[in-house]
Amino acid sequence: MGIGTSFILRLTISKDVNGTAFLVFMGVALSITAFPVLARILAELKLLTTDVGRMAMSAAAVNDVAAWILLALAISLSGSKTSPIISFWVFLSGCIFVICSILIMPSIFKWMTKRCQGGEPVEEMYVCATLAAVLAAGFVTDAIGIHAMFGAFVIGVLVPKEGPFAGALVEKVEDLVSGLFLPLYFVSSGLKTNVATIQGFQSWGLLVLVIFTACFGKIFGTFVVSLLCKVPLRESLAMAFLMNTKGLVELIVLNIGKDRKVLNDQTFSIMVLMALFTTFITTPLVTAVYKPARRVKRADYKYRTVERRSSTTELRILACFHGSRNISSIINLLEVSRGVQKAEGLCVYAMHLMELSERSSAILMVHKARKNGLPFWNRGQWSGSNLVVVAFDAYQQLSRVSVRPMTAISSMSDMHEDICATAERKRAAIIILPFHKHQRLDGSLETTRTDFQLVNRRILGHAPCSVGILVDRGLGGTTQVSASNVSYVITVLFFGGRDDREALAYGARMAEHPGVSLKVIRFLVRPETLGETARVDMDDGSSTELGSLDEDFLSEFKLKISKDDSVKFEEKFVGNAAETINAIHEVRHCNLFLVGRLPDGEITLALSSSSDCPELGPVGGLLASSDISTTASVLVVQQYNSLVSLDLALQIGDEISGKDSESK
């Protein structure tokens, strides 16, 4: 259809141009799908990890390569107006250049990649040599008669995308190219676009014709082929709109065509406006026809908490991590969570939280984004950047736990939406989140990024299941601990309430691991007639009145652990906050504390203070502060409650908006 449009344009506003070159240029310009722009749109619409996103990215990548090949053909045809032999010679020389590059360059790049080990800085010589090869390739293709950009593109295709070498190369070049050169290129294109040349009914009619031809050809063609391939109707329509995206490559084609005198000012302006229009309409149209994040019906999602009637059902955990720093502690936590006596065991979704920044290198994660719930790295081709998945893969092979790596590519402002939607889609019972502070060498906690704190707080208000925030102080050390070497002392601080029952239920599951010793401390308000601390025997049915739910839960818990020597239960009577802190200080020598986020009772009200981490609650905030000198990690648990989740979400939203307004 693009070629057909070129005949109409030649008869009207492009009469004195090279016919063959104009035909190819118009065909390429109207049929291009911009790979970088499409990747950005898919990432912002959260479609990268869907079937539609993966299919569109694959098709756009093939389309991009085909466009560059056709562009080289168009340039060779536009180089000479006298002899077709010269055009054939230019095209043949270009083919020879590509073949020689394919035969020579990959072996050199593989040698460089092997010399660049993960965790070590990449030598500047390799980066300089690669950039020199890019310049040399551009010089060769320019000398042949093809644009210098084509040679640079060929070298870019041949550079290995895996390993530290590619990352270092992007890091060195990206800021200069994306921050300076690329904006200047768009400015140059804008200066060449003279909208005033589009005058009269004929010119505006041709603009409408070009836009209709470009949209109809891409949308209708993609839609029909998708239906023939048995793609559902809504997904076919979304695919058609996505493939209609134009962008940077389109501008490159148009600029080269204008420089080669194939496109005049009026045709160039019409084509640029067409590219802008087709790109602008993509996002609203896709949003209107395709909304993949449909929520799971509440009736289909039964187990939203760790506390449940049947203890033999499968526990599904969505474990989130920012990078390799959190991996060993999360794996060690999952190891003690697997409940070796359970009939259905544990299913873990390990979600790598990746920020979608404004840097174009964020799109490199497209190569690793696959369907959620399935491994997204190629086994057998591990590199330094894939150590995270290597760790989870090794843990899955050594244990009976099903681990499914996933990735969330989002901006910080809406990352919680991805996490909550994934938790509901995968029917997770609990979400494990890393605390926004990490431990320094001196033992104190240092803030990583305050954005992560806001993400955690938003998840607490919107989560479709229970939530746990892990304050990591090196649970099990810096390496993964095998099942036979696990020897942890886990302490549950029970004050009463929904969150504390969830923490104790999680602790009871951990206690089934043969390498775990569980200690449960129940805090009670001391009557005036009693002394300091009382130790209660497990079979003792005495209890104070803190609520029938707590009493029923504790009675059932005591019954289950009556014959388990690895579990100890104590009741401590305290009268004020100071005594409570002293009692916690006495049991600080353990590996992990399990506490509820918002426990009930008068004691916790006395502990509440102006903390900078309200997401941890009074007890969790105390254990994460310097008031308690401990090396134990802390897991703060909030149980899912559909009745209060909406109110909590509104409260947290008001607090966050208030904090944002204060910062402004």
Coordinates of N, CA, C and O in Angstrom, one line a residue, residues 322-389:
H322 N 15.3 -6.6 45.1 CA 15.8 -5.5 44.3 C 17.0 -5.8 43.5 O 17.3 -5.3 42.4
G323 N 17.8 -6.7 44.1 CA 19.1 -7.1 43.4 C 19.7 -8.3 44.2 O 19.1 -8.9 45.0
S324 N 21.0 -8.5 43.9 CA 21.7 -9.7 44.5 C 21.9 -9.5 46.0 O 22.2 -10.5 46.6
R325 N 21.8 -8.3 46.5 CA 22.1 -8.1 47.9 C 21.1 -8.9 48.8 O 21.4 -9.4 49.8
N326 N 19.8 -9.0 48.3 CA 18.8 -9.6 49.2 C 18.7 -11.1 48.9 O 17.9 -11.8 49.7
I327 N 19.4 -11.7 48.0 CA 19.1 -13.0 47.5 C 19.3 -14.1 48.6 O 18.5 -14.9 48.9
S328 N 20.5 -14.1 49.2 CA 20.9 -15.2 50.1 C 19.9 -15.2 51.3 O 19.4 -16.3 51.7
S329 N 19.5 -14.0 51.9 CA 18.6 -14.0 53.0 C 17.2 -14.5 52.6 O 16.6 -15.2 53.4
I330 N 16.8 -14.1 51.4 CA 15.4 -14.5 51.0 C 15.4 -16.0 50.7 O 14.4 -16.7 51.1
I331 N 16.4 -16.6 50.1 CA 16.5 -18.0 49.9 C 16.5 -18.8 51.3 O 15.9 -19.8 51.4
N332 N 17.3 -18.3 52.2 CA 17.4 -18.9 53.5 C 16.0 -18.8 54.2 O 15.6 -19.7 54.9
L333 N 15.3 -17.7 54.0 CA 14.0 -17.6 54.6 C 13.0 -18.5 54.0 O 12.2 -19.2 54.6
L334 N 13.1 -18.7 52.6 CA 12.2 -19.6 51.9 C 12.5 -21.1 52.4 O 11.6 -21.9 52.4
E335 N 13.8 -21.4 52.6 CA 14.2 -22.7 53.0 C 13.5 -23.1 54.3 O 12.9 -24.2 54.4
V336 N 13.4 -22.2 55.3 CA 12.8 -22.6 56.6 C 11.3 -22.5 56.5 O 10.5 -22.9 57.4
S337 N 10.8 -21.9 55.3 CA 9.3 -21.7 55.2 C 8.7 -22.9 54.5 O 7.4 -23.0 54.4
R338 N 9.5 -23.8 54.0 CA 8.9 -24.8 53.0 C 8.1 -25.9 53.7 O 7.3 -26.6 53.1
G339 N 8.2 -26.0 55.1 CA 7.3 -27.0 55.8 C 7.5 -28.4 55.2 O 6.7 -28.9 54.4
V340 N 8.5 -29.1 55.7 CA 8.9 -30.4 55.1 C 7.8 -31.4 55.3 O 7.8 -32.4 54.6
Q341 N 6.9 -31.2 56.3 CA 5.9 -32.2 56.5 C 4.6 -31.9 55.8 O 3.6 -32.7 55.9
K342 N 4.5 -30.9 55.0 CA 3.3 -30.5 54.3 C 3.1 -31.4 53.1 O 4.0 -31.9 52.4
A343 N 1.8 -31.7 52.8 CA 1.5 -32.6 51.7 C 1.7 -31.9 50.4 O 2.2 -32.5 49.4
E344 N 1.4 -30.6 50.2 CA 1.5 -29.9 49.0 C 2.7 -29.0 48.9 O 3.0 -28.4 47.9
G345 N 3.4 -28.8 50.0 CA 4.6 -28.0 50.0 C 4.5 -26.5 49.8 O 3.5 -25.9 50.1
L346 N 5.5 -26.0 49.1 CA 5.7 -24.5 49.0 C 5.9 -24.2 47.5 O 6.6 -24.9 46.8
C347 N 5.2 -23.1 47.0 CA 5.4 -22.6 45.7 C 5.8 -21.2 45.8 O 5.1 -20.3 46.4
V348 N 7.0 -20.8 45.2 CA 7.6 -19.5 45.3 C 7.6 -18.8 44.0 O 8.1 -19.4 43.0
Y349 N 7.2 -17.6 43.9 CA 7.3 -16.7 42.8 C 8.4 -15.7 43.2 O 8.1 -14.8 44.0
A350 N 9.6 -15.8 42.6 CA 10.6 -14.8 42.9 C 10.6 -13.7 41.9 O 10.9 -13.8 40.7
M351 N 10.2 -12.5 42.4 CA 10.0 -11.4 41.5 C 11.1 -10.3 41.6 O 11.3 -9.8 42.7
H352 N 11.8 -10.1 40.5 CA 12.9 -9.1 40.5 C 12.2 -7.8 40.2 O 11.6 -7.6 39.1
L353 N 12.4 -6.8 41.1 CA 11.8 -5.5 40.9 C 12.8 -4.6 40.1 O 13.8 -4.3 40.7
M354 N 12.4 -4.2 38.9 CA 13.3 -3.4 38.1 C 12.6 -2.1 37.8 O 11.5 -2.1 37.3
E355 N 13.3 -1.0 38.0 CA 12.7 0.3 37.8 C 12.8 0.7 36.3 O 13.8 0.5 35.7
L356 N 11.7 1.2 35.8 CA 11.6 1.7 34.4 C 12.0 3.1 34.5 O 11.2 4.0 34.8
S357 N 13.3 3.4 34.2 CA 13.8 4.7 34.2 C 13.7 5.4 32.8 O 13.2 4.8 31.9
E358 N 14.1 6.6 32.7 CA 14.1 7.3 31.4 C 15.2 6.9 30.5 O 15.3 7.3 29.4
R359 N 16.2 6.2 31.1 CA 17.4 5.8 30.3 C 16.9 4.7 29.3 O 16.2 3.8 29.6
S360 N 17.4 4.9 28.1 CA 17.0 3.9 27.0 C 17.5 2.5 27.3 O 17.0 1.5 26.8
S361 N 18.6 2.4 28.1 CA 19.1 1.0 28.4 C 18.1 0.2 29.2 O 18.3 -1.0 29.3
A362 N 17.1 0.9 29.8 CA 16.1 0.1 30.5 C 15.4 -0.9 29.5 O 14.8 -1.9 30.0
I363 N 15.4 -0.5 28.3 CA 14.8 -1.4 27.3 C 15.6 -2.7 27.1 O 15.1 -3.7 26.5
L364 N 16.8 -2.7 27.5 CA 17.6 -4.0 27.4 C 17.0 -5.1 28.2 O 17.2 -6.3 27.9
M365 N 16.2 -4.7 29.2 CA 15.6 -5.8 30.0 C 14.5 -6.5 29.2 O 14.0 -7.6 29.6
V366 N 14.1 -6.0 28.0 CA 13.2 -6.7 27.2 C 13.7 -8.0 26.8 O 12.9 -9.0 26.7
H367 N 15.0 -8.1 26.6 CA 15.6 -9.4 26.3 C 15.4 -10.5 27.3 O 15.5 -11.7 27.1
K368 N 15.2 -10.0 28.6 CA 15.0 -11.0 29.7 C 13.6 -11.1 30.1 O 13.2 -12.0 31.0
A369 N 12.7 -10.3 29.6 CA 11.3 -10.3 30.0 C 10.6 -11.4 29.3 O 10.5 -11.4 28.1
R370 N 10.1 -12.4 30.0 CA 9.3 -13.4 29.4 C 8.0 -13.6 30.2 O 7.7 -12.8 31.1
K371 N 7.2 -14.5 29.8 CA 5.9 -14.7 30.5 C 6.0 -14.9 32.0 O 6.8 -15.8 32.4
N372 N 5.3 -14.2 32.8 CA 5.4 -14.3 34.2 C 5.1 -15.7 34.7 O 4.2 -16.3 34.2
G373 N 5.9 -16.1 35.6 CA 5.7 -17.5 36.2 C 6.6 -18.5 35.5 O 6.6 -19.7 36.0
L374 N 7.3 -18.2 34.5 CA 8.2 -19.1 33.8 C 9.6 -18.6 33.9 O 9.8 -17.4 33.9
P375 N 10.6 -19.5 33.8 CA 12.0 -19.0 33.8 C 12.3 -18.1 32.6 O 11.9 -18.4 31.5
F376 N 12.9 -16.9 32.9 CA 13.1 -16.0 31.8 C 14.6 -15.8 31.4 O 14.9 -14.9 30.7
W377 N 15.4 -16.7 31.9 CA 16.8 -16.7 31.4 C 17.1 -18.0 30.8 O 16.7 -19.1 31.2
N378 N 18.0 -18.0 29.8 CA 18.3 -19.2 29.0 C 19.3 -20.1 29.8 O 20.4 -19.7 30.1
R379 N 18.8 -21.3 30.2 CA 19.7 -22.2 30.9 C 20.9 -22.5 30.1 O 20.8 -22.8 28.9
G380 N 22.0 -22.6 30.7 CA 23.3 -22.9 30.0 C 24.0 -21.7 29.5 O 25.2 -21.9 29.0
Q381 N 23.5 -20.5 29.6 CA 24.2 -19.3 29.1 C 24.2 -18.3 30.3 O 23.8 -17.2 30.1
W382 N 24.6 -18.8 31.5 CA 24.7 -17.9 32.6 C 25.8 -16.9 32.4 O 26.8 -17.1 32.0
S383 N 25.5 -15.7 32.9 CA 26.5 -14.6 32.8 C 26.5 -13.9 34.2 O 25.7 -14.2 35.1
G384 N 27.4 -12.9 34.3 CA 27.5 -12.2 35.6 C 26.2 -11.6 36.0 O 25.9 -11.5 37.2
S385 N 25.4 -11.1 35.1 CA 24.2 -10.4 35.4 C 23.0 -11.4 35.8 O 22.0 -11.0 36.2
N386 N 23.3 -12.7 35.6 CA 22.2 -13.7 35.8 C 22.5 -14.5 37.1 O 21.8 -15.5 37.3
L387 N 23.4 -14.0 37.9 CA 23.6 -14.8 39.2 C 22.4 -14.9 40.1 O 22.3 -15.9 40.8
V388 N 21.5 -13.9 40.0 CA 20.3 -14.0 40.8 C 19.5 -15.2 40.4 O 19.1 -16.0 41.3
V389 N 19.3 -15.5 39.1 CA 18.5 -16.6 38.7 C 19.3 -17.9 38.9 O 18.7 -19.0 39.2

